[in-house]
mmCIF file of C-alpha atoms in Angstrom:
data_model
loop_
_atom_site.group_PDB
_atom_site.id
_atom_site.type_symbol
_atom_site.label_atom_id
_atom_site.label_comp_id
_atom_site.label_asym_id
_atom_site.label_seq_id
_atom_site.Cartn_x
_atom_site.Cartn_y
_atom_site.Cartn_z
ATOM 1 C CA MET E 1 -0.008 -0.003 0.009
ATOM 2 C CA GLN E 2 1.958 2.979 -1.275
ATOM 3 C CA ASN E 3 -0.747 5.648 -1.376
ATOM 4 C CA GLY E 4 1.745 8.497 -1.272
ATOM 5 C CA ASN E 5 2.784 7.722 -4.835
ATOM 6 C CA LEU E 6 -0.781 8.077 -6.137
ATOM 7 C CA ILE E 7 -1.303 11.239 -4.133
ATOM 8 C CA ALA E 8 1.805 12.746 -5.745
ATOM 9 C CA ILE E 9 0.631 11.694 -9.186
ATOM 10 C CA LEU E 10 -2.833 13.193 -8.677
ATOM 11 C CA ARG E 11 -1.284 16.405 -7.309
ATOM 12 C CA LEU E 12 1.154 16.738 -10.221
ATOM 13 C CA GLU E 13 -1.589 16.043 -12.782
ATOM 14 C CA LYS E 14 -3.401 19.094 -11.435
ATOM 15 C CA GLY E 15 -0.192 21.145 -11.385
ATOM 16 C CA LEU E 16 -0.389 21.683 -7.623
ATOM 17 C CA THR E 17 2.480 22.219 -5.197
ATOM 18 C CA GLN E 18 3.032 20.284 -2.008
ATOM 19 C CA GLN E 19 2.612 23.529 -0.060
ATOM 20 C CA TYR E 20 -0.799 24.099 -1.694
ATOM 21 C CA MET E 21 -1.939 20.604 -0.665
ATOM 22 C CA ALA E 22 -0.605 21.067 2.853
ATOM 23 C CA ASN E 23 -2.660 24.254 3.106
ATOM 24 C CA ILE E 24 -5.786 22.485 1.772
ATOM 25 C CA LEU E 25 -5.379 19.772 4.407
ATOM 26 C CA ASN E 26 -4.446 22.253 7.140
ATOM 27 C CA ILE E 27 -1.193 20.438 7.926
ATOM 28 C CA SER E 28 2.468 21.380 7.767
ATOM 29 C CA LEU E 29 4.464 21.058 4.556
ATOM 30 C CA LYS E 30 6.794 18.639 6.383
ATOM 31 C CA THR E 31 3.857 16.360 7.276
ATOM 32 C CA TYR E 32 2.528 16.455 3.730
ATOM 33 C CA LYS E 33 5.950 15.537 2.313
ATOM 34 C CA LEU E 34 6.108 12.591 4.714
ATOM 35 C CA TYR E 35 2.681 11.445 3.439
ATOM 36 C CA GLU E 36 3.796 11.599 -0.193
ATOM 37 C CA SER E 37 7.027 9.754 0.545
ATOM 38 C CA ASN E 38 5.138 7.069 2.506
ATOM 39 C CA LYS E 39 7.219 7.806 5.582
ATOM 40 C CA ARG E 40 4.189 8.696 7.730
ATOM 41 C CA PRO E 41 0.798 6.987 7.720
ATOM 42 C CA ILE E 42 -2.085 9.191 6.747
ATOM 43 C CA LEU E 43 -4.961 9.542 9.181
ATOM 44 C CA ILE E 44 -8.309 8.331 7.826
ATOM 45 C CA ASN E 45 -9.920 11.768 8.003
ATOM 46 C CA THR E 46 -7.010 13.333 6.077
ATOM 47 C CA LEU E 47 -7.170 10.515 3.531
ATOM 48 C CA ASN E 48 -10.865 11.216 3.066
ATOM 49 C CA LYS E 49 -10.168 14.916 2.474
ATOM 50 C CA LEU E 50 -7.740 13.910 -0.295
ATOM 51 C CA CYS E 51 -10.331 11.560 -1.837
ATOM 52 C CA ASN E 52 -12.916 14.333 -1.863
ATOM 53 C CA TYR E 53 -10.464 16.862 -3.271
ATOM 54 C CA PHE E 54 -9.307 14.569 -6.105
ATOM 55 C CA ASN E 55 -12.744 12.980 -6.523
ATOM 56 C CA VAL E 56 -11.490 9.409 -6.115
ATOM 57 C CA SER E 57 -12.574 6.615 -3.813
ATOM 58 C CA LEU E 58 -10.745 5.505 -0.711
ATOM 59 C CA ASP E 59 -10.295 2.125 -2.437
ATOM 60 C CA ALA E 60 -8.559 3.794 -5.393
ATOM 61 C CA LEU E 61 -6.353 6.029 -3.243
ATOM 62 C CA LEU E 62 -5.298 3.007 -1.196
ATOM 63 C CA ASN E 63 -4.492 0.990 -4.332
ATOM 64 C CA LEU E 64 -7.202 -1.613 -3.688
ATOM 65 C CA THR E 65 -8.590 -0.989 -7.172
ATOM 66 C CA ASN E 66 -7.413 0.486 -10.442
ATOM 67 C CA ASN E 67 -10.891 1.893 -11.019
ATOM 68 C CA LEU E 68 -10.583 5.650 -10.496
ATOM 69 C CA ASP E 69 -14.277 6.221 -11.287
ATOM 70 C CA ASN E 70 -15.797 7.704 -8.167
ATOM 71 C CA GLU E 71 -19.190 6.179 -7.348
ATOM 72 C CA ILE E 72 -19.348 7.714 -3.915
ATOM 73 C CA ILE E 73 -22.712 8.745 -2.502
ATOM 74 C CA ASN E 74 -21.432 10.319 0.746
ATOM 75 C CA SER E 75 -18.382 12.537 1.003
ATOM 76 C CA GLU E 76 -17.936 12.083 4.729
ATOM 77 C CA ILE E 77 -16.936 8.969 6.623
ATOM 78 C CA ASN E 78 -19.716 7.586 8.782
ATOM 79 C CA TYR E 79 -17.769 6.377 11.789
ATOM 80 C CA LYS E 80 -20.811 4.669 13.317
ATOM 81 C CA LYS E 81 -21.209 2.600 10.140
ATOM 82 C CA LEU E 82 -17.485 1.839 10.077
ATOM 83 C CA SER E 83 -17.663 0.582 13.660
ATOM 84 C CA PHE E 84 -20.831 -1.431 12.873
ATOM 85 C CA HIS E 85 -19.390 -2.973 9.697
ATOM 86 C CA LEU E 86 -16.132 -3.999 11.329
ATOM 87 C CA ARG E 87 -18.042 -5.870 14.073
ATOM 88 C CA CYS E 88 -20.650 -7.357 11.727
ATOM 89 C CA ILE E 89 -18.119 -8.733 9.267
ATOM 90 C CA ARG E 90 -16.051 -10.229 12.058
ATOM 91 C CA LYS E 91 -19.163 -11.860 13.528
ATOM 92 C CA LYS E 92 -20.417 -13.009 10.132
ATOM 93 C CA TYR E 93 -17.300 -15.210 9.864
ATOM 94 C CA HIS E 94 -17.637 -16.335 13.517
ATOM 95 C CA LEU E 95 -14.373 -14.686 14.475
ATOM 96 C CA THR E 96 -13.489 -13.247 17.856
ATOM 97 C CA GLN E 97 -11.431 -10.145 18.424
ATOM 98 C CA ASN E 98 -8.645 -12.547 19.457
ATOM 99 C CA ASP E 99 -8.894 -14.286 16.082
ATOM 100 C CA ILE E 100 -8.685 -10.987 14.200
ATOM 101 C CA ALA E 101 -5.771 -9.797 16.333
ATOM 102 C CA TYR E 102 -3.860 -13.017 15.721
ATOM 103 C CA TYR E 103 -4.543 -13.015 11.982
ATOM 104 C CA PHE E 104 -3.458 -9.364 11.491
ATOM 105 C CA GLY E 105 -0.626 -9.481 14.024
ATOM 106 C CA ILE E 106 -1.974 -6.734 16.262
ATOM 107 C CA SER E 107 -3.196 -6.606 19.836
ATOM 108 C CA VAL E 108 -6.720 -7.482 20.889
ATOM 109 C CA MET E 109 -6.869 -4.006 22.460
ATOM 110 C CA SER E 110 -6.247 -2.483 18.993
ATOM 111 C CA VAL E 111 -9.030 -4.538 17.414
ATOM 112 C CA SER E 112 -11.376 -3.505 20.218
ATOM 113 C CA ARG E 113 -10.378 0.158 19.890
ATOM 114 C CA TYR E 114 -10.837 0.142 16.089
ATOM 115 C CA GLU E 115 -14.313 -1.380 16.494
ATOM 116 C CA MET E 116 -15.352 1.080 19.205
ATOM 117 C CA TYR E 117 -13.512 4.248 18.120
ATOM 118 C CA PRO E 118 -12.799 3.908 14.390
ATOM 119 C CA LYS E 119 -11.478 7.467 14.074
ATOM 120 C CA THR E 120 -8.233 5.973 15.418
ATOM 121 C CA ILE E 121 -8.102 3.101 12.925
ATOM 122 C CA SER E 122 -4.814 2.234 11.261
ATOM 123 C CA ILE E 123 -5.004 2.589 7.470
ATOM 124 C CA THR E 124 -2.805 -0.519 7.154
ATOM 125 C CA TYR E 125 -5.252 -2.500 9.298
ATOM 126 C CA LEU E 126 -8.236 -1.146 7.330
ATOM 127 C CA CYS E 127 -6.627 -2.125 4.004
ATOM 128 C CA ASN E 128 -5.709 -5.583 5.248
ATOM 129 C CA PHE E 129 -9.205 -6.084 6.636
ATOM 130 C CA ALA E 130 -10.759 -5.022 3.305
ATOM 131 C CA LYS E 131 -8.487 -7.343 1.337
ATOM 132 C CA LYS E 132 -9.086 -10.302 3.675
ATOM 133 C CA PHE E 133 -12.888 -10.026 3.382
ATOM 134 C CA ASN E 134 -12.942 -8.549 -0.172
ATOM 135 C CA ILE E 135 -14.970 -5.593 0.973
ATOM 136 C CA SER E 136 -14.743 -1.982 -0.145
ATOM 137 C CA ILE E 137 -13.280 0.498 2.327
ATOM 138 C CA ASP E 138 -15.747 3.038 0.934
ATOM 139 C CA TYR E 139 -18.535 0.640 1.860
ATOM 140 C CA LEU E 140 -17.125 0.055 5.313
ATOM 141 C CA CYS E 141 -17.016 3.830 5.836
ATOM 142 C CA GLY E 142 -20.562 4.385 4.591
ATOM 143 C CA LYS E 143 -19.458 6.272 1.477
ATOM 144 C CA THR E 144 -20.969 3.860 -1.068
ATOM 145 C CA GLN E 145 -23.431 0.972 -1.209
ATOM 146 C CA LYS E 146 -21.138 -1.155 -3.412
ATOM 147 C CA LYS E 147 -19.859 -3.793 -1.055
ATOM 148 C CA GLU E 148 -17.132 -5.581 -2.983
ATOM 149 C CA ILE E 149 -13.828 -4.110 -4.059
ATOM 150 C CA LEU E 150 -14.181 -3.453 -7.782
#
């Protein structure tokens, strides 16, 4: 998952500077450069701002699909839906938080926190979860009704 590369490509296609993007996102230039160079993980709310600005899906920006067509119905992340979907999918496959933690190599406390307070979710975890269950991150976040990764 090298989303910084795609962010740089999208920025350059529009002829924008890194400073301009940092201003749009209300972050420092240094932080923005770390995002583009994949040296710092992007927070989900910042990632969503980039998706909305470039009119691409979270799935596309996170390299889960090559389809850049944006079929998004909601521009904002619905954190209640994200929390609900994470729990429901886990339960659908009869998995415990311990099972998920073991499979993804994270702590049970992290799985619990992501399910209860998804604003803190790791993008790496979210991508791995989406890949494992072949489910769209945009769907998980309540941004589209298309469930599968296209």
